[in-house]
Amino acid sequence: FRTQVELPKRETEIRHSDRIMLFGSCFAENIGNLLLANKFRCDVNPFGILYNPLSIVEALWQILSHQTYTEEDLFYAGGCRNRGMHHSVFSASTAASCLSSINTRLEQASAGLPQLDWLVITWGTAFAYWLKERTMVVGKFHKQPDSLYTRQLLTEEENVTERDSVLVEFRKVNP
Protein backbone atom coordinates (compact mmCIF):
# COMPACT_ATOMS: atom_id res chain seq x y z
CA PHE A 1 0.00 0.00 0.00
CA ARG A 2 1.14 3.50 -0.70
CA THR A 3 -0.18 6.99 -1.02
CA GLN A 4 0.90 8.92 -4.06
CA VAL A 5 1.41 12.60 -3.44
CA GLU A 6 1.49 15.05 -6.31
CA LEU A 7 3.86 17.88 -5.50
CA PRO A 8 3.35 21.16 -7.31
CA LYS A 9 6.04 22.08 -9.82
CA ARG A 10 8.18 24.93 -8.48
CA GLU A 11 9.36 27.84 -10.55
CA THR A 12 12.86 27.47 -9.16
CA GLU A 13 14.64 24.15 -9.09
CA ILE A 14 18.13 23.15 -8.11
CA ARG A 15 20.08 22.21 -11.23
CA HIS A 16 23.36 20.38 -11.65
CA SER A 17 24.94 23.60 -12.92
CA ASP A 18 24.02 25.46 -9.69
CA ARG A 19 26.55 26.05 -6.93
CA ILE A 20 25.31 25.01 -3.50
CA MET A 21 26.72 25.49 0.00
CA LEU A 22 25.27 23.37 2.80
CA PHE A 23 25.84 24.33 6.41
CA GLY A 24 24.94 22.84 9.75
CA SER A 25 24.04 19.49 11.21
CA CYS A 26 24.68 15.93 10.09
CA PHE A 27 21.51 16.26 8.00
CA ALA A 28 23.21 18.97 5.90
CA GLU A 29 26.30 16.75 5.71
CA ASN A 30 24.33 13.70 4.54
CA ILE A 31 22.24 15.63 2.00
CA GLY A 32 25.37 17.38 0.74
CA ASN A 33 27.18 14.07 0.30
CA LEU A 34 24.20 12.67 -1.62
CA LEU A 35 24.21 15.73 -3.86
CA LEU A 36 27.96 15.36 -4.42
CA ALA A 37 27.53 11.65 -5.23
CA ASN A 38 24.98 12.71 -7.84
CA LYS A 39 27.42 15.20 -9.39
CA PHE A 40 26.00 18.43 -8.00
CA ARG A 41 28.47 21.25 -7.33
CA CYS A 42 28.42 21.53 -3.54
CA ASP A 43 30.48 22.95 -0.75
CA VAL A 44 29.49 20.91 2.29
CA ASN A 45 30.08 22.16 5.84
CA PRO A 46 33.29 24.21 5.54
CA PHE A 47 33.69 23.97 9.34
CA GLY A 48 32.47 20.41 9.59
CA ILE A 49 29.21 19.51 11.30
CA LEU A 50 27.80 22.27 13.54
CA TYR A 51 24.69 21.85 15.68
CA ASN A 52 23.68 25.22 17.05
CA PRO A 53 22.58 28.45 15.39
CA LEU A 54 25.20 30.68 17.03
CA SER A 55 28.05 28.46 15.88
CA ILE A 56 26.65 28.44 12.36
CA VAL A 57 26.20 32.21 12.39
CA GLU A 58 29.75 32.65 13.72
CA ALA A 59 31.08 30.35 11.00
CA LEU A 60 29.26 32.37 8.33
CA TRP A 61 30.71 35.61 9.77
CA GLN A 62 34.20 34.11 9.62
CA ILE A 63 33.71 33.09 5.99
CA LEU A 64 32.30 36.51 5.09
CA SER A 65 35.25 38.27 6.74
CA HIS A 66 37.84 36.01 5.04
CA GLN A 67 39.15 34.99 8.46
CA THR A 68 42.64 33.52 8.75
CA TYR A 69 43.73 31.67 11.88
CA THR A 70 47.01 31.46 13.71
CA GLU A 71 48.46 29.10 16.29
CA GLU A 72 46.94 31.21 19.09
CA ASP A 73 43.48 30.20 17.86
CA LEU A 74 44.18 26.50 18.49
CA PHE A 75 44.21 24.37 21.62
CA TYR A 76 45.79 21.02 22.37
CA ALA A 77 43.57 18.10 23.38
CA GLY A 78 43.53 14.39 22.70
CA GLY A 79 46.99 14.43 21.15
CA CYS A 80 45.94 16.93 18.48
CA ARG A 81 45.73 20.61 17.72
CA ASN A 82 42.08 21.63 17.50
CA ARG A 83 39.85 24.65 17.10
CA GLY A 84 36.56 24.97 18.97
CA MET A 85 34.60 26.01 15.88
CA HIS A 86 35.89 23.20 13.68
CA HIS A 87 35.04 19.52 13.51
CA SER A 88 37.71 16.96 14.41
CA VAL A 89 38.32 16.25 10.69
CA PHE A 90 40.43 19.43 10.85
CA SER A 91 42.38 18.31 13.92
CA ALA A 92 46.03 17.42 13.37
CA SER A 93 49.12 16.46 15.30
CA THR A 94 50.84 19.73 14.41
CA ALA A 95 49.59 23.30 14.48
CA ALA A 96 50.87 23.89 10.94
CA SER A 97 48.88 20.99 9.53
CA CYS A 98 45.72 21.94 11.43
CA LEU A 99 45.97 25.59 10.36
CA SER A 100 46.70 24.65 6.78
CA SER A 101 43.53 22.57 6.45
CA ILE A 102 41.37 25.12 8.29
CA ASN A 103 42.66 28.18 6.44
CA THR A 104 42.62 26.48 3.03
CA ARG A 105 39.03 25.37 3.57
CA LEU A 106 37.94 28.84 4.73
CA GLU A 107 39.63 30.46 1.75
CA GLN A 108 37.76 28.12 -0.62
CA ALA A 109 34.43 28.84 1.07
CA SER A 110 35.01 32.61 1.06
CA ALA A 111 36.01 32.61 -2.60
CA GLY A 112 32.90 30.63 -3.54
CA LEU A 113 30.34 32.87 -1.78
CA PRO A 114 29.73 35.32 -4.63
CA GLN A 115 29.01 32.48 -7.09
CA LEU A 116 26.56 30.51 -4.91
CA ASP A 117 23.07 29.87 -6.22
CA TRP A 118 21.85 28.17 -3.03
CA LEU A 119 22.72 28.38 0.65
CA VAL A 120 21.14 25.53 2.62
CA ILE A 121 21.33 25.76 6.41
CA THR A 122 20.10 23.31 9.03
CA TRP A 123 20.13 25.29 12.25
CA GLY A 124 20.10 22.37 14.70
CA THR A 125 19.46 22.73 18.42
CA ALA A 126 18.68 25.97 20.27
CA PHE A 127 21.45 25.32 22.81
CA ALA A 128 24.74 27.15 22.36
CA TYR A 129 28.00 26.49 24.18
CA TRP A 130 30.51 29.10 25.26
CA LEU A 131 34.14 28.53 26.17
CA LYS A 132 34.44 30.06 29.64
CA GLU A 133 38.10 31.07 29.40
CA ARG A 134 37.76 33.01 26.12
CA THR A 135 34.02 33.74 26.30
CA MET A 136 33.50 32.62 22.72
CA VAL A 137 30.87 30.41 21.16
CA VAL A 138 32.10 26.96 20.14
CA GLY A 139 30.82 24.31 17.82
CA LYS A 140 32.84 21.38 19.15
CA PHE A 141 34.22 20.23 22.52
CA HIS A 142 36.87 17.84 21.17
CA LYS A 143 36.28 15.55 24.17
CA GLN A 144 37.26 18.21 26.68
CA PRO A 145 35.54 18.38 30.08
CA ASP A 146 32.14 20.06 30.04
CA SER A 147 33.30 22.18 33.00
CA LEU A 148 35.20 24.34 30.47
CA TYR A 149 31.93 25.37 28.81
CA THR A 150 28.74 27.21 29.63
CA ARG A 151 25.50 25.95 28.08
CA GLN A 152 22.84 28.48 27.09
CA LEU A 153 19.34 27.97 25.71
CA LEU A 154 18.92 30.62 23.04
CA THR A 155 15.70 32.58 22.90
CA GLU A 156 13.74 32.84 19.69
CA GLU A 157 14.73 36.50 19.49
CA GLU A 158 18.44 35.68 19.82
CA ASN A 159 18.17 33.06 17.10
CA VAL A 160 16.31 35.33 14.70
CA THR A 161 18.42 38.45 15.38
CA GLU A 162 21.74 36.67 14.91
CA ARG A 163 20.55 34.75 11.86
CA ASP A 164 19.07 37.81 10.17
CA SER A 165 22.14 39.98 10.74
CA VAL A 166 24.51 37.52 9.07
CA LEU A 167 22.10 36.87 6.20
CA VAL A 168 21.83 40.62 5.52
CA GLU A 169 25.62 40.76 5.16
CA PHE A 170 25.64 37.57 3.10
CA ARG A 171 23.17 39.14 0.65
CA LYS A 172 25.58 42.06 0.15
CA VAL A 173 28.13 39.56 -1.17
CA ASN A 174 25.59 37.41 -2.99
CA PRO A 175 22.10 38.88 -3.54
Tab-separated table of C-alpha atoms in Angstrom:
chain	number	residue	atom	x	y	z
A	1	PHE	CA	0.000	0.000	0.000
A	2	ARG	CA	1.140	3.504	-0.699
A	3	THR	CA	-0.184	6.989	-1.023
A	4	GLN	CA	0.905	8.915	-4.065
A	5	VAL	CA	1.406	12.599	-3.440
A	6	GLU	CA	1.487	15.048	-6.313
A	7	LEU	CA	3.858	17.877	-5.503
A	8	PRO	CA	3.353	21.162	-7.309
A	9	LYS	CA	6.044	22.081	-9.824
A	10	ARG	CA	8.177	24.926	-8.478
A	11	GLU	CA	9.364	27.841	-10.555
A	12	THR	CA	12.864	27.471	-9.164
A	13	GLU	CA	14.636	24.148	-9.091
A	14	ILE	CA	18.128	23.153	-8.109
A	15	ARG	CA	20.082	22.211	-11.229
A	16	HIS	CA	23.365	20.380	-11.646
A	17	SER	CA	24.940	23.598	-12.921
A	18	ASP	CA	24.016	25.462	-9.694
A	19	ARG	CA	26.546	26.053	-6.928
A	20	ILE	CA	25.307	25.006	-3.501
A	21	MET	CA	26.718	25.487	0.003
A	22	LEU	CA	25.271	23.374	2.800
A	23	PHE	CA	25.841	24.329	6.410
A	24	GLY	CA	24.939	22.842	9.746
A	25	SER	CA	24.042	19.493	11.207
A	26	CYS	CA	24.684	15.933	10.089
A	27	PHE	CA	21.508	16.263	8.002
A	28	ALA	CA	23.210	18.974	5.902
A	29	GLU	CA	26.298	16.750	5.707
A	30	ASN	CA	24.325	13.704	4.538
A	31	ILE	CA	22.239	15.625	1.996
A	32	GLY	CA	25.374	17.375	0.739
A	33	ASN	CA	27.182	14.070	0.301
A	34	LEU	CA	24.196	12.673	-1.618
A	35	LEU	CA	24.208	15.728	-3.861
A	36	LEU	CA	27.960	15.356	-4.424
A	37	ALA	CA	27.531	11.652	-5.226
A	38	ASN	CA	24.981	12.706	-7.840
A	39	LYS	CA	27.421	15.199	-9.388
A	40	PHE	CA	25.996	18.431	-7.996
A	41	ARG	CA	28.470	21.248	-7.330
A	42	CYS	CA	28.424	21.534	-3.541
A	43	ASP	CA	30.485	22.949	-0.748
A	44	VAL	CA	29.486	20.905	2.294
A	45	ASN	CA	30.079	22.161	5.838
A	46	PRO	CA	33.286	24.207	5.540
A	47	PHE	CA	33.692	23.965	9.343
A	48	GLY	CA	32.472	20.406	9.588
A	49	ILE	CA	29.213	19.510	11.304
A	50	LEU	CA	27.798	22.274	13.543
A	51	TYR	CA	24.686	21.855	15.677
A	52	ASN	CA	23.678	25.217	17.051
A	53	PRO	CA	22.583	28.451	15.393
A	54	LEU	CA	25.202	30.682	17.029
A	55	SER	CA	28.055	28.459	15.876
A	56	ILE	CA	26.648	28.445	12.358
A	57	VAL	CA	26.204	32.213	12.394
A	58	GLU	CA	29.751	32.649	13.724
A	59	ALA	CA	31.082	30.354	10.998
A	60	LEU	CA	29.259	32.368	8.331
A	61	TRP	CA	30.714	35.606	9.768
A	62	GLN	CA	34.195	34.109	9.617
A	63	ILE	CA	33.713	33.090	5.985
A	64	LEU	CA	32.298	36.511	5.091
A	65	SER	CA	35.252	38.270	6.744
A	66	HIS	CA	37.843	36.014	5.044
A	67	GLN	CA	39.149	34.990	8.464
A	68	THR	CA	42.644	33.521	8.752
A	69	TYR	CA	43.729	31.675	11.880
A	70	THR	CA	47.014	31.457	13.712
A	71	GLU	CA	48.464	29.096	16.292
A	72	GLU	CA	46.941	31.210	19.094
A	73	ASP	CA	43.478	30.196	17.857
A	74	LEU	CA	44.178	26.495	18.490
A	75	PHE	CA	44.213	24.366	21.618
A	76	TYR	CA	45.792	21.018	22.375
A	77	ALA	CA	43.570	18.100	23.384
A	78	GLY	CA	43.531	14.388	22.701
A	79	GLY	CA	46.995	14.434	21.154
A	80	CYS	CA	45.943	16.932	18.480
A	81	ARG	CA	45.726	20.614	17.720
A	82	ASN	CA	42.080	21.633	17.500
A	83	ARG	CA	39.854	24.648	17.095
A	84	GLY	CA	36.562	24.971	18.970
A	85	MET	CA	34.605	26.013	15.883
A	86	HIS	CA	35.893	23.200	13.681
A	87	HIS	CA	35.039	19.516	13.505
A	88	SER	CA	37.709	16.962	14.409
A	89	VAL	CA	38.316	16.255	10.694
A	90	PHE	CA	40.431	19.430	10.850
A	91	SER	CA	42.382	18.309	13.919
A	92	ALA	CA	46.032	17.415	13.374
A	93	SER	CA	49.122	16.455	15.304
A	94	THR	CA	50.839	19.732	14.407
A	95	ALA	CA	49.592	23.301	14.479
A	96	ALA	CA	50.870	23.890	10.944
A	97	SER	CA	48.879	20.988	9.535
A	98	CYS	CA	45.717	21.936	11.429
A	99	LEU	CA	45.972	25.591	10.363
A	100	SER	CA	46.697	24.649	6.778
A	101	SER	CA	43.532	22.570	6.447
A	102	ILE	CA	41.366	25.121	8.295
A	103	ASN	CA	42.657	28.181	6.437
A	104	THR	CA	42.617	26.476	3.029
A	105	ARG	CA	39.025	25.368	3.569
A	106	LEU	CA	37.942	28.835	4.726
A	107	GLU	CA	39.635	30.464	1.747
A	108	GLN	CA	37.765	28.118	-0.621
A	109	ALA	CA	34.430	28.835	1.068
A	110	SER	CA	35.013	32.609	1.059
A	111	ALA	CA	36.010	32.612	-2.601
A	112	GLY	CA	32.905	30.633	-3.540
A	113	LEU	CA	30.343	32.868	-1.780
A	114	PRO	CA	29.733	35.320	-4.631
A	115	GLN	CA	29.012	32.475	-7.086
A	116	LEU	CA	26.562	30.508	-4.911
A	117	ASP	CA	23.073	29.872	-6.220
A	118	TRP	CA	21.853	28.170	-3.031
A	119	LEU	CA	22.719	28.383	0.648
A	120	VAL	CA	21.140	25.526	2.615
A	121	ILE	CA	21.326	25.761	6.414
A	122	THR	CA	20.099	23.308	9.026
A	123	TRP	CA	20.134	25.289	12.247
A	124	GLY	CA	20.104	22.370	14.701
A	125	THR	CA	19.456	22.733	18.424
A	126	ALA	CA	18.677	25.970	20.272
A	127	PHE	CA	21.450	25.317	22.809
A	128	ALA	CA	24.739	27.152	22.356
A	129	TYR	CA	28.002	26.488	24.180
A	130	TRP	CA	30.511	29.098	25.262
A	131	LEU	CA	34.139	28.528	26.169
A	132	LYS	CA	34.442	30.056	29.644
A	133	GLU	CA	38.095	31.075	29.398
A	134	ARG	CA	37.760	33.014	26.119
A	135	THR	CA	34.024	33.738	26.303
A	136	MET	CA	33.501	32.619	22.722
A	137	VAL	CA	30.871	30.409	21.163
A	138	VAL	CA	32.101	26.963	20.142
A	139	GLY	CA	30.821	24.306	17.823
A	140	LYS	CA	32.841	21.376	19.151
A	141	PHE	CA	34.216	20.235	22.520
A	142	HIS	CA	36.870	17.838	21.171
A	143	LYS	CA	36.277	15.552	24.172
A	144	GLN	CA	37.261	18.214	26.685
A	145	PRO	CA	35.544	18.382	30.076
A	146	ASP	CA	32.144	20.059	30.044
A	147	SER	CA	33.304	22.184	32.999
A	148	LEU	CA	35.202	24.341	30.466
A	149	TYR	CA	31.929	25.369	28.806
A	150	THR	CA	28.739	27.207	29.631
A	151	ARG	CA	25.505	25.947	28.078
A	152	GLN	CA	22.840	28.480	27.093
A	153	LEU	CA	19.345	27.966	25.709
A	154	LEU	CA	18.920	30.620	23.039
A	155	THR	CA	15.701	32.581	22.896
A	156	GLU	CA	13.744	32.835	19.687
A	157	GLU	CA	14.726	36.502	19.485
A	158	GLU	CA	18.444	35.685	19.820
A	159	ASN	CA	18.171	33.059	17.101
A	160	VAL	CA	16.311	35.331	14.700
A	161	THR	CA	18.418	38.446	15.378
A	162	GLU	CA	21.739	36.665	14.914
A	163	ARG	CA	20.555	34.754	11.859
A	164	ASP	CA	19.069	37.806	10.169
A	165	SER	CA	22.138	39.984	10.738
A	166	VAL	CA	24.510	37.520	9.074
A	167	LEU	CA	22.100	36.867	6.200
A	168	VAL	CA	21.833	40.619	5.521
A	169	GLU	CA	25.624	40.756	5.160
A	170	PHE	CA	25.636	37.574	3.103
A	171	ARG	CA	23.167	39.142	0.649
A	172	LYS	CA	25.577	42.060	0.154
A	173	VAL	CA	28.133	39.564	-1.166
A	174	ASN	CA	25.588	37.413	-2.988
A	175	PRO	CA	22.097	38.876	-3.541
